[in-house]
PDB file of C-alpha atoms in Angstrom:
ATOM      1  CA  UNK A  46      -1.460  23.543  50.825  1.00  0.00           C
ATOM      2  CA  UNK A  47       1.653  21.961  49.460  1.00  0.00           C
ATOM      3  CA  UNK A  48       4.007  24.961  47.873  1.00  0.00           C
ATOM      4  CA  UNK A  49       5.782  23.878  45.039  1.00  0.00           C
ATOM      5  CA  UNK A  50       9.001  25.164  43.295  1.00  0.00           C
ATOM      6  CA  UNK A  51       8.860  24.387  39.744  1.00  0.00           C
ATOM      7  CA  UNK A  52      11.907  24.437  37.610  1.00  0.00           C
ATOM      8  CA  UNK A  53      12.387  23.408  33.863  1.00  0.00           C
ATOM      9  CA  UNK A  54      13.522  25.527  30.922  1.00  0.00           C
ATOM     10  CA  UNK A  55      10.962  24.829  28.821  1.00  0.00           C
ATOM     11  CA  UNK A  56       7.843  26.367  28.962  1.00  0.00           C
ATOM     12  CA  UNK A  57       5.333  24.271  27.177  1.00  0.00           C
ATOM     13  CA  UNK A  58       6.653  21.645  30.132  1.00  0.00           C
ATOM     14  CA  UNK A  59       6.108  24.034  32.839  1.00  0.00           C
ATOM     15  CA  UNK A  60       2.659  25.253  31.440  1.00  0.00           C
ATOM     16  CA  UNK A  61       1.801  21.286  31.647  1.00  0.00           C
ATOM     17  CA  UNK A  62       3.062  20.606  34.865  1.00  0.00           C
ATOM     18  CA  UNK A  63       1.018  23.843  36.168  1.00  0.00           C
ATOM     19  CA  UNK A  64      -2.330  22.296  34.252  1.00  0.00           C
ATOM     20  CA  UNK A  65      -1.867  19.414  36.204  1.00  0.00           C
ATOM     21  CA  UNK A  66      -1.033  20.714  39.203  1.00  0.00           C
ATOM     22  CA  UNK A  67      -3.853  23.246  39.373  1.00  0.00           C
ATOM     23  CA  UNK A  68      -6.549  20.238  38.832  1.00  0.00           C
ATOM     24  CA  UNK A  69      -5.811  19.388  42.281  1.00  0.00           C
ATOM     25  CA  UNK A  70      -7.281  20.807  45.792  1.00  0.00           C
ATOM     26  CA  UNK A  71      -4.022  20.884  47.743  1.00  0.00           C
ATOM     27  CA  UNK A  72      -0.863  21.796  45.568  1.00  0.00           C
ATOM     28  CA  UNK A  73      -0.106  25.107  44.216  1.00  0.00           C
ATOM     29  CA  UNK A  74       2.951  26.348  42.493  1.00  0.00           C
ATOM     30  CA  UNK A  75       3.962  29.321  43.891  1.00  0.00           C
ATOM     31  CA  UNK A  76       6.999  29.880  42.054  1.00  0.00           C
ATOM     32  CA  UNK A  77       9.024  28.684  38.773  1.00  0.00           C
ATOM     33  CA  UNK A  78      12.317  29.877  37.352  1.00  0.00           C
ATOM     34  CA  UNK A  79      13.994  28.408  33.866  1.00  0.00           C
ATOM     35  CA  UNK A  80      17.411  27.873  34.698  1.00  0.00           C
ATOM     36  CA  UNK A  81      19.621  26.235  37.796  1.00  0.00           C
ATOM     37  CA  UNK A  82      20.410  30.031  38.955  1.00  0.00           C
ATOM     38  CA  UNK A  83      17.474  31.236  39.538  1.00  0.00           C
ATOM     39  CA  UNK A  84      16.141  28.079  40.768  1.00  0.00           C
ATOM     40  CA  UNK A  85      18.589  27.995  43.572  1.00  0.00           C
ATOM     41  CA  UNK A  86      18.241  31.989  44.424  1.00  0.00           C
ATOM     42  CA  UNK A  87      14.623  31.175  44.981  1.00  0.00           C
ATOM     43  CA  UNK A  88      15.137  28.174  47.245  1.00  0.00           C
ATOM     44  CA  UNK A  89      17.366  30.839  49.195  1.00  0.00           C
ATOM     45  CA  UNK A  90      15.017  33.579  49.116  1.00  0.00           C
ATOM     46  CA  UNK A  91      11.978  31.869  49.692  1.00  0.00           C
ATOM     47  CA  UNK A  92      10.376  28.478  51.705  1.00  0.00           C
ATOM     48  CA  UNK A  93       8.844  25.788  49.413  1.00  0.00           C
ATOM     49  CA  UNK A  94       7.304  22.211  50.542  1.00  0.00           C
ATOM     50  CA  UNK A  95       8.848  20.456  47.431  1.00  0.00           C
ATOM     51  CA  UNK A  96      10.891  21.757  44.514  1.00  0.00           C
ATOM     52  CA  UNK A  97      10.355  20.457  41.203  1.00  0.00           C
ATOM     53  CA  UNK A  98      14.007  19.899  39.406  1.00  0.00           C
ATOM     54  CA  UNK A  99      14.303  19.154  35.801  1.00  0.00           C
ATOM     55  CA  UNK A 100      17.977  17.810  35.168  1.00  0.00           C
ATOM     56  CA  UNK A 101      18.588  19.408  31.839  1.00  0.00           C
ATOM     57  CA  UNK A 102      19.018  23.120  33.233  1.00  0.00           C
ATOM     58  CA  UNK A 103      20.770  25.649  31.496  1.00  0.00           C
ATOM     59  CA  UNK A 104      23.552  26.945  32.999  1.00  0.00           C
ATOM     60  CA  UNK A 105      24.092  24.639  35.999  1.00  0.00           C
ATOM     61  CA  UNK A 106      22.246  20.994  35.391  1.00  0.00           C
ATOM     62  CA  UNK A 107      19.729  19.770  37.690  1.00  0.00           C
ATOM     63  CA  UNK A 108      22.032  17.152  39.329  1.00  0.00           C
ATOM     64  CA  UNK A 109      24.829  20.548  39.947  1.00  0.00           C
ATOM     65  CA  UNK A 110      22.019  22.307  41.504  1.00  0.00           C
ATOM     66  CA  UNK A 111      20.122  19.706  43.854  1.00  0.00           C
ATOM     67  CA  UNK A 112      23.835  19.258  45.252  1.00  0.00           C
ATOM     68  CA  UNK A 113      23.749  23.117  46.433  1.00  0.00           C
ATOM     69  CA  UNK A 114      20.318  22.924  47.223  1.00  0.00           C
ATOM     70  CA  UNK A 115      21.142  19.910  49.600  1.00  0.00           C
ATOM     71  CA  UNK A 116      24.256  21.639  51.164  1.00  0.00           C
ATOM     72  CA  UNK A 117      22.398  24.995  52.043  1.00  0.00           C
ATOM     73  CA  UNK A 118      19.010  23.418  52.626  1.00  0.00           C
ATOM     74  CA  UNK A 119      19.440  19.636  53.690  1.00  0.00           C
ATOM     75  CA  UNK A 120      15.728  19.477  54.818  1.00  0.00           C
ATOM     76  CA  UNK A 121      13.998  20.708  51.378  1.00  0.00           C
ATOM     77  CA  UNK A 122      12.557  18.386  49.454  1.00  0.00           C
ATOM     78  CA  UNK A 123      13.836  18.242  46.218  1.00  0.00           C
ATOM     79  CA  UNK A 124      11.512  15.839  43.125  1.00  0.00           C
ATOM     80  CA  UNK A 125      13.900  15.357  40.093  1.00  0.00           C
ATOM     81  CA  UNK A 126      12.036  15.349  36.648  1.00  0.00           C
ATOM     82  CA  UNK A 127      14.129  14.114  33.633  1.00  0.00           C
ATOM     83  CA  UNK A 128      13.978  12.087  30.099  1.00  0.00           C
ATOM     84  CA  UNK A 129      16.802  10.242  30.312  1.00  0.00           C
ATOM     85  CA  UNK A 130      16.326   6.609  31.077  1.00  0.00           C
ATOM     86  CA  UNK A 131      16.039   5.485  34.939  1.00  0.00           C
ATOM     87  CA  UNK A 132      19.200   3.540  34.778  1.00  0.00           C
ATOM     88  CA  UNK A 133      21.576   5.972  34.458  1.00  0.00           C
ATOM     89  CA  UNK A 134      19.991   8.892  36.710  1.00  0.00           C
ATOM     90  CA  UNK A 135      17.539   8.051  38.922  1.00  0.00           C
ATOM     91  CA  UNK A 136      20.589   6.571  40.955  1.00  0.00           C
ATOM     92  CA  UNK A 137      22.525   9.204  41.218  1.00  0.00           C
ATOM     93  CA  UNK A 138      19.416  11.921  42.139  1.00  0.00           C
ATOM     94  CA  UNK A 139      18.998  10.150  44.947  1.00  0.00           C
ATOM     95  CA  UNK A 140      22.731   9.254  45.883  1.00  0.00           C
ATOM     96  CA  UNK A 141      22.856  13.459  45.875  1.00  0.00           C
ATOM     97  CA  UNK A 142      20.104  13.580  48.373  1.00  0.00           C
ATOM     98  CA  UNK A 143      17.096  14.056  46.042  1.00  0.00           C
ATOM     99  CA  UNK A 144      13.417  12.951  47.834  1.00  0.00           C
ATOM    100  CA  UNK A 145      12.495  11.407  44.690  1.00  0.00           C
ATOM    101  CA  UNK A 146      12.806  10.853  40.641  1.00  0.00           C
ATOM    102  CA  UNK A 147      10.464  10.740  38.309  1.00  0.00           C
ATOM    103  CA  UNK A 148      10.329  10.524  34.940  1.00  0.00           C
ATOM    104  CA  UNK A 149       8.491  13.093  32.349  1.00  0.00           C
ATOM    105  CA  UNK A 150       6.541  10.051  30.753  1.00  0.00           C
ATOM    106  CA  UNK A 151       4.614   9.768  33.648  1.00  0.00           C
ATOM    107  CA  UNK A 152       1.083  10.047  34.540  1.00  0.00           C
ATOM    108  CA  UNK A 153      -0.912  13.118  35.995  1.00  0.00           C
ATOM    109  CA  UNK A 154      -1.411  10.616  39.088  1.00  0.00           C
ATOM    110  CA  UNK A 155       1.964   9.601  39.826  1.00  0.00           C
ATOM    111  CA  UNK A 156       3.210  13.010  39.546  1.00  0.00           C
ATOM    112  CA  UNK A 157       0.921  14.317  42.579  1.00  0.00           C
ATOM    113  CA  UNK A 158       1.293  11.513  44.300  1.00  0.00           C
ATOM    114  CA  UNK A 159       4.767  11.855  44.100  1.00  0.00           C
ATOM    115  CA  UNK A 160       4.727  15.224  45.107  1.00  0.00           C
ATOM    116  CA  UNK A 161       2.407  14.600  47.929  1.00  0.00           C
ATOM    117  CA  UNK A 162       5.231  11.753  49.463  1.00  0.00           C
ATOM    118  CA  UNK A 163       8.104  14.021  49.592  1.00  0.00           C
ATOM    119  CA  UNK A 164       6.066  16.693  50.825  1.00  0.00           C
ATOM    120  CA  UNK A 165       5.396  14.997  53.981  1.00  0.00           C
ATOM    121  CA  UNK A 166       8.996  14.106  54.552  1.00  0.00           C
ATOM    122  CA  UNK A 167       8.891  10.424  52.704  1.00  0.00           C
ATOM    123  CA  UNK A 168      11.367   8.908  49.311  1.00  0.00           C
ATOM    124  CA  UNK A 169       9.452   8.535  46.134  1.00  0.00           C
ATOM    125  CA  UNK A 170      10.121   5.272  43.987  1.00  0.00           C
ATOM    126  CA  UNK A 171       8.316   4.735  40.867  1.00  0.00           C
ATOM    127  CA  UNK A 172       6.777   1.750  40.185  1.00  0.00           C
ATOM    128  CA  UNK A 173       9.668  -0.160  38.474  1.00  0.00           C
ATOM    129  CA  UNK A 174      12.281   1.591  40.059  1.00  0.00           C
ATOM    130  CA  UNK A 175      12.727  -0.291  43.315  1.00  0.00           C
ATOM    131  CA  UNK A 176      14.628  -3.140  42.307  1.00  0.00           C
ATOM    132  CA  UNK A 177      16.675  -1.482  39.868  1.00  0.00           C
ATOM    133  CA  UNK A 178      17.568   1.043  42.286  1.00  0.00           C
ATOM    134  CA  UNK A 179      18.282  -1.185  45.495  1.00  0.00           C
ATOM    135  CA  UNK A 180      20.715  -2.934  43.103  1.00  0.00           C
ATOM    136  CA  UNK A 181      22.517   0.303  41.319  1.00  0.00           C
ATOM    137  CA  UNK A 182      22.707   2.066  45.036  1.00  0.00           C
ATOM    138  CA  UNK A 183      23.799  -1.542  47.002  1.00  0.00           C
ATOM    139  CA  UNK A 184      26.744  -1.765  44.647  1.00  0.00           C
ATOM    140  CA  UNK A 185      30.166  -0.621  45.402  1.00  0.00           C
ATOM    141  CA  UNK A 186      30.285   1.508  42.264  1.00  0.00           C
ATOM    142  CA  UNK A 187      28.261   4.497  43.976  1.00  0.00           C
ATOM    143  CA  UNK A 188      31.656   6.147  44.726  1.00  0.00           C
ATOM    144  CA  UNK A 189      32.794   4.972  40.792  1.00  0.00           C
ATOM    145  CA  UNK A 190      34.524   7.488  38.528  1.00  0.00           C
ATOM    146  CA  UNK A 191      31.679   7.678  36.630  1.00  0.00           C
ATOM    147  CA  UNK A 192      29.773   9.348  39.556  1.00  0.00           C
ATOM    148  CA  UNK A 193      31.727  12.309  39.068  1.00  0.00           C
ATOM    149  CA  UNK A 194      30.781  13.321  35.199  1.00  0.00           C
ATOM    150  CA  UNK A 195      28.466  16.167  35.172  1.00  0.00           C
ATOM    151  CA  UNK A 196      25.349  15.857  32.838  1.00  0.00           C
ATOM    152  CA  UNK A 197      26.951  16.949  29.865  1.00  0.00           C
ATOM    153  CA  UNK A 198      29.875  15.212  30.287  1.00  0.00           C
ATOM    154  CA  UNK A 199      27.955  12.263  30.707  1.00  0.00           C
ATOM    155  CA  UNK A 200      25.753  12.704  27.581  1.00  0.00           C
ATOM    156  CA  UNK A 201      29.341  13.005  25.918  1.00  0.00           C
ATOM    157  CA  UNK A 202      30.975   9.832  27.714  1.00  0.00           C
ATOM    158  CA  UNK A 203      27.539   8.301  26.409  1.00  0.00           C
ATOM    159  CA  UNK A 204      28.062   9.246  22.660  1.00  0.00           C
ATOM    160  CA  UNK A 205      32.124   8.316  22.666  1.00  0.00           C
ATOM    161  CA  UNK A 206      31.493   5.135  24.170  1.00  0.00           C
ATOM    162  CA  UNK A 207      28.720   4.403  21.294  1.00  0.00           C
ATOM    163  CA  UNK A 208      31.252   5.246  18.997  1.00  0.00           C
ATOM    164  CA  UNK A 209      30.540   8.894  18.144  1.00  0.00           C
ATOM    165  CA  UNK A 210      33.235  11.166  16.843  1.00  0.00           C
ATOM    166  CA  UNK A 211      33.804  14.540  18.680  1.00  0.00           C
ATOM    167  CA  UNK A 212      32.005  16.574  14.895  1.00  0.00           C
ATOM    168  CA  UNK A 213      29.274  14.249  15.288  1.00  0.00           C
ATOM    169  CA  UNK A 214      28.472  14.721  19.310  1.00  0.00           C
ATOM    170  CA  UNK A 215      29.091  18.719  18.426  1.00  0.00           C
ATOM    171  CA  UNK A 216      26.146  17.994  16.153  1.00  0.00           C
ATOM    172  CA  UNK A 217      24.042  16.429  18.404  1.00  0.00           C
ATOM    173  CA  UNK A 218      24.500  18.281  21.043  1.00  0.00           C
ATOM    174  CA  UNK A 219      25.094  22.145  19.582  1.00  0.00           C
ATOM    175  CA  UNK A 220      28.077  22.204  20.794  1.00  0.00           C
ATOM    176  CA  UNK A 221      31.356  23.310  18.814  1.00  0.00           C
ATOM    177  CA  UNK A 222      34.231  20.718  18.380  1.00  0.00           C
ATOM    178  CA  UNK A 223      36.505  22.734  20.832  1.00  0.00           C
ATOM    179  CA  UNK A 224      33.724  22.470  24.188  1.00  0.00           C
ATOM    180  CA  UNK A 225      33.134  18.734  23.066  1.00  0.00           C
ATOM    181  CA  UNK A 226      37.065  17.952  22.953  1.00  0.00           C
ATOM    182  CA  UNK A 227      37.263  19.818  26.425  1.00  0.00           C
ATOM    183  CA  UNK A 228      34.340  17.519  28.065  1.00  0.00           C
ATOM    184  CA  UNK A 229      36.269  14.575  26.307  1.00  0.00           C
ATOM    185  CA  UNK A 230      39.656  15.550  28.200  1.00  0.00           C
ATOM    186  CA  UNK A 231      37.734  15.763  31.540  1.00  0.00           C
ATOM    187  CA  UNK A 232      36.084  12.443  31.143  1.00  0.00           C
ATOM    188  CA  UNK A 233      39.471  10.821  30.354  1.00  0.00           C
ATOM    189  CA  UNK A 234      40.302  12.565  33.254  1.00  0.00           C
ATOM    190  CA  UNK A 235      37.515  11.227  35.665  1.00  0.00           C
ATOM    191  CA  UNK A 236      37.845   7.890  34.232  1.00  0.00           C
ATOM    192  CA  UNK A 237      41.041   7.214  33.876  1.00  0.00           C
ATOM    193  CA  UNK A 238      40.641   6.059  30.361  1.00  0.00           C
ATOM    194  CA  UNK A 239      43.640   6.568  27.470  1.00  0.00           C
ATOM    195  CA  UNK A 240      41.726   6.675  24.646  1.00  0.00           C
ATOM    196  CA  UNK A 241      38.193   6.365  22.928  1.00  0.00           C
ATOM    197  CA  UNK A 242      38.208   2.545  22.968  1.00  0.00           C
ATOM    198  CA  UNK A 243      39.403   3.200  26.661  1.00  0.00           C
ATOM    199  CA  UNK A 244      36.156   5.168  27.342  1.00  0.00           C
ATOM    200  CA  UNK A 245      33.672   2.366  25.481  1.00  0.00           C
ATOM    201  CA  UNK A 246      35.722  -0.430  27.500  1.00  0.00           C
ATOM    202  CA  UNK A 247      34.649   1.369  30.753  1.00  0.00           C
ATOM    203  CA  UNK A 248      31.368   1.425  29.767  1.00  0.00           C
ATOM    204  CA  UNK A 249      30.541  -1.884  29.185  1.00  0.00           C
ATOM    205  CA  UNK A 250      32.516  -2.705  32.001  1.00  0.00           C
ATOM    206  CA  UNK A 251      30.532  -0.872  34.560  1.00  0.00           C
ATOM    207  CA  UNK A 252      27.398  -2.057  32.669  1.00  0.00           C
ATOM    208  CA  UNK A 253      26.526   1.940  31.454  1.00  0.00           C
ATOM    209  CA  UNK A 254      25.963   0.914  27.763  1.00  0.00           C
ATOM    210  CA  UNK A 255      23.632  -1.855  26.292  1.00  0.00           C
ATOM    211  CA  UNK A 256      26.115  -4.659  24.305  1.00  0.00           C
TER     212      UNK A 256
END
C-alpha cells in the first residue's frame, strides 16, 4: 500500500482528494494536517510513501515547507498540488526538490497516477508540462531574484507589477495596507527594483507577466 500524507487547508479539498483516493486498491491516506506546521511535524514523527503539499498553507506556504521537508528528509517524496498557473510554480516545486506538481484541475486519473510515480522513486510531469518546464529550468534565471519571493510575496510582486495599488492588493488578498507595504519593501528588496514601474519592468523582463 502506498501511505500518503495529505496536506491542504481546506477541507472540502481534502474530503475530495480522500474520495478519490479511497476508490483505489493500493493508496491510503493515513494522515492529513491543514497547515505547513503540522504538516512538517508529521513528516518528522511519522514515515509516509508520498506527501501531498498544497502551496497555499497557512502559516508557512507549501513551497517554505517542501524546502524543510527536503533538508530533514531528502528521500521523501513530496507531490505539490496548487491553482496557480504552471508557469510560475511548477518550476520552482521542482527546483526545491519536489517529486512532482500537479495542478488541482486535474483528473481523478492523473492524480493516482501521479502519486503512484513518485511513490516508486520516479519525477511526475503533467502532460503539457515538459516542454515548458525543460525551458523555465534550462534557463539561467533559476538562481534569478525572483526565485527568492515567498508565495505571498509573489502573489504581491504579481498584483504591483499589474498595476495594483497597495489598498487594492490589501483587498484582494485580506491583508491590511501595513503587511502589504512590508511584502512590497521585501520584494524591492529581492529584486532590486526602485519603484512600482521598477517592479512591472522586471516582470516583463523576465517574461513573469503576459504583455
Amino acid at each position: 500500500m502506498i501511505n500518503v500524507l495529505m496536506c491542504d487547508d481546506h477541507l472540502i479539498v481534502r474530503q475530495g482528494l480522500r474520495q478519490i483516493l479511497a476508490d483505489t486498491e493500493d493508496i491510503v491516506v493515513t494522515a492529513e494536517c491543514d497547515n505547513g506546521a503540522d504538516a512538517l511535524r508529521a513528516v518528522r514523527e511519522h514515515r509516509f510513501d508520498v506527501v501531498l503539499l498544497d502551496i497555499a498553507m497557512p502559516q508557512r506556504d507549501g513551497l517554505d515547507v517542501l524546502v524543510q521537508i527536503k533538508r530533514e528528509a531528502a528521500r521523501q517524496p513530496v507531490l505539490m498540488l496548487s491553482t496557480y498557473p504552471d508557469k510560475q510554480y511548477a518550476g520552482r516545486s521542482f527546483r526545491l526538490g519536489a517529486a512532482g506538481y500537479l495542478n488541482k484541475r486535474a483528473g481523478a486519473d492523473l492524480l493516482t497516477s501521479a502519486i503512484r510515480k513518485v511513490a516508486t522513486g520516479g519525477i511526475f510531469v503533467a502532460p503539457g508540462q515538459a516542454e515548458m518546464l525543460a525551458m523555465a529550468l534550462a534557463q539561467p534565471s533559476a538562481n534569478a531574484p525572483h526565485e527568492a519571493l515567498s508565495r505571498r510575496e509573489y502573489q504581491v510582486f504579481e498584483l504591483i507589477a499589474a498595476g495594483h495599488s497597495v489598498g487594492d492588493i490589501a483587498g484582494q488578498l485580506a491583508l491590511s495596507p501595513n503587511t502589504v507595504s512590508t511584502y512590497r519593501s521585501r520584494i524591492l528588496d529581492k529584486t532590486g527594483a526602485q519603484n512600482d514601474v521598477g517592479i512591472a519592468m522586471y516582470a516583463v523582463r523576465h517574461q513573469l507577466v503576459e504583455m
